[in-house]
Coordinates of C-alpha atoms in Angstrom, one line a residue:
S1 CA 22.4 -1.9 -26.4
E2 CA 19.2 -2.9 -24.6
I3 CA 18.8 -1.8 -21.0
P4 CA 16.4 -3.9 -18.9
V5 CA 14.3 -2.5 -16.1
P6 CA 16.1 -2.4 -12.7
T7 CA 14.1 -3.5 -9.7
H8 CA 14.0 -2.0 -6.2
E9 CA 12.1 -3.5 -3.3
G10 CA 9.0 -1.5 -2.4
M11 CA 9.2 0.6 -5.6
V12 CA 7.4 0.5 -8.9
F13 CA 9.2 1.3 -12.2
V14 CA 7.7 4.4 -13.9
G15 CA 10.0 4.8 -16.9
W16 CA 13.3 6.2 -18.0
F17 CA 14.3 9.9 -17.9
I18 CA 16.2 10.5 -21.1
D19 CA 17.1 13.9 -22.7
G20 CA 14.8 15.8 -20.5
G21 CA 11.8 13.6 -21.0
L22 CA 10.1 10.5 -19.6
V23 CA 10.0 7.3 -21.7
T24 CA 7.7 4.7 -20.3
D25 CA 8.9 1.7 -22.3
E26 CA 10.2 -1.0 -20.0
I27 CA 13.2 -1.9 -22.3
I28 CA 15.0 0.8 -24.2
T29 CA 17.8 0.6 -26.7
V30 CA 20.6 3.1 -26.4
E31 CA 22.7 3.6 -29.5
E32 CA 25.0 6.4 -28.4
D33 CA 26.5 7.8 -25.2
T34 CA 23.5 9.0 -23.3
V35 CA 22.8 9.6 -19.6
I36 CA 19.6 7.9 -18.5
H37 CA 17.9 7.5 -15.1
A38 CA 15.4 4.9 -14.0
V39 CA 12.3 6.6 -12.5
F40 CA 10.6 4.8 -9.6
E41 CA 7.7 5.6 -7.2
P42 CA 6.8 3.9 -4.0
E43 CA 4.4 0.9 -4.2
A44 CA 0.9 1.7 -3.0
P45 CA 0.5 0.3 0.5
V46 CA -1.9 -2.5 1.2
I47 CA -4.6 -0.9 3.3
G48 CA -5.1 -3.0 6.4
D49 CA -1.7 -4.7 6.1
I50 CA -0.3 -3.3 9.4
N51 CA 2.7 -5.7 9.7
G52 CA 3.7 -5.1 6.1
D53 CA 3.7 -8.8 4.9
G54 CA 1.5 -8.0 1.9
T55 CA -1.8 -9.4 3.1
I56 CA -4.4 -8.7 5.8
G57 CA -4.2 -11.4 8.5
I58 CA -5.4 -12.0 12.1
D59 CA -2.2 -10.4 13.4
D60 CA -3.0 -7.2 11.5
A61 CA -6.5 -7.1 13.2
L62 CA -4.9 -7.7 16.6
M63 CA -2.4 -4.9 16.1
L64 CA -5.2 -2.6 15.1
M65 CA -7.4 -3.6 18.1
R66 CA -4.5 -3.1 20.5
Y67 CA -3.8 0.3 18.9
A68 CA -7.5 1.3 19.1
I69 CA -7.7 0.5 22.8
G70 CA -4.4 2.1 23.5
T71 CA -2.2 -0.9 24.5
E72 CA 0.1 -0.8 21.4
G73 CA 1.6 1.9 19.3
L74 CA 2.0 2.0 15.5
T75 CA 4.5 3.7 13.3
D76 CA 3.4 6.5 11.0
E77 CA 3.8 4.1 8.1
Q78 CA 1.5 1.6 9.8
I79 CA -1.0 4.3 10.7
A80 CA -1.1 5.2 7.0
R81 CA -2.3 1.7 6.2
A82 CA -4.6 1.3 9.2
D83 CA -7.6 3.5 8.3
I84 CA -9.4 0.8 6.4
N85 CA -12.8 2.4 6.2
G86 CA -11.4 5.8 5.2
D87 CA -13.1 7.8 7.9
G88 CA -9.9 9.6 9.0
A89 CA -9.6 7.7 12.3
V90 CA -7.9 4.4 13.3
D91 CA -10.3 2.7 15.6
V92 CA -12.1 -0.6 16.5
F93 CA -14.2 -0.4 13.3
D94 CA -10.9 -0.7 11.3
A95 CA -9.8 -3.6 13.4
L96 CA -13.2 -5.3 12.8
L97 CA -12.8 -4.8 9.0
A98 CA -9.3 -6.2 9.2
L99 CA -10.6 -9.3 11.1
R100 CA -13.4 -9.7 8.6
A101 CA -10.9 -9.5 5.7
A102 CA -8.6 -12.0 7.4
L103 CA -11.4 -14.5 8.1
N104 CA -13.1 -14.2 4.7
G105 CA -9.8 -14.2 2.7
E106 CA -10.7 -10.8 1.3
Q107 CA -8.0 -8.4 0.2
P108 CA -8.3 -4.6 -0.1
P109 CA -10.3 -2.8 -1.0
C110 CA -12.7 -4.4 1.5
I111 CA -14.5 -1.2 2.1
K112 CA -18.1 -2.1 1.1
P113 CA -21.4 -0.7 2.2
Q114 CA -22.2 -3.8 4.3
N115 CA -18.9 -3.3 6.2
M116 CA -19.8 0.2 7.2
A117 CA -22.5 -0.7 9.8
G118 CA -22.6 2.1 12.4
K119 CA -20.7 4.5 10.2
T120 CA -22.3 7.5 8.5
E121 CA -21.1 9.3 5.4
A122 CA -19.9 12.8 5.9

């Protein structure tokens, strides 16, 4: 019988683990008693989406600015999405990029040379 792909929030289907190997077809047909496992991996986070709603908005920029000036904390998961310019630090430059993305309707990656004013490549 055909087995459809199961879904799990926050996860991406990779394939089926069958008989010691990975099969990447979304739908498989099983014709005999076989043990199968669905294989998933976490969805890639949206860089700059601090509140986790799937987009970069003004609220994300405000959360970043508050974190950068020390008036608000972020979880480890939020910090992983907060370094928008990829310089290894979460600071006001990231907050400004989030604000620019929110106001211009951009979505990641919004890391562009013109967004890197004041930053130098290492």
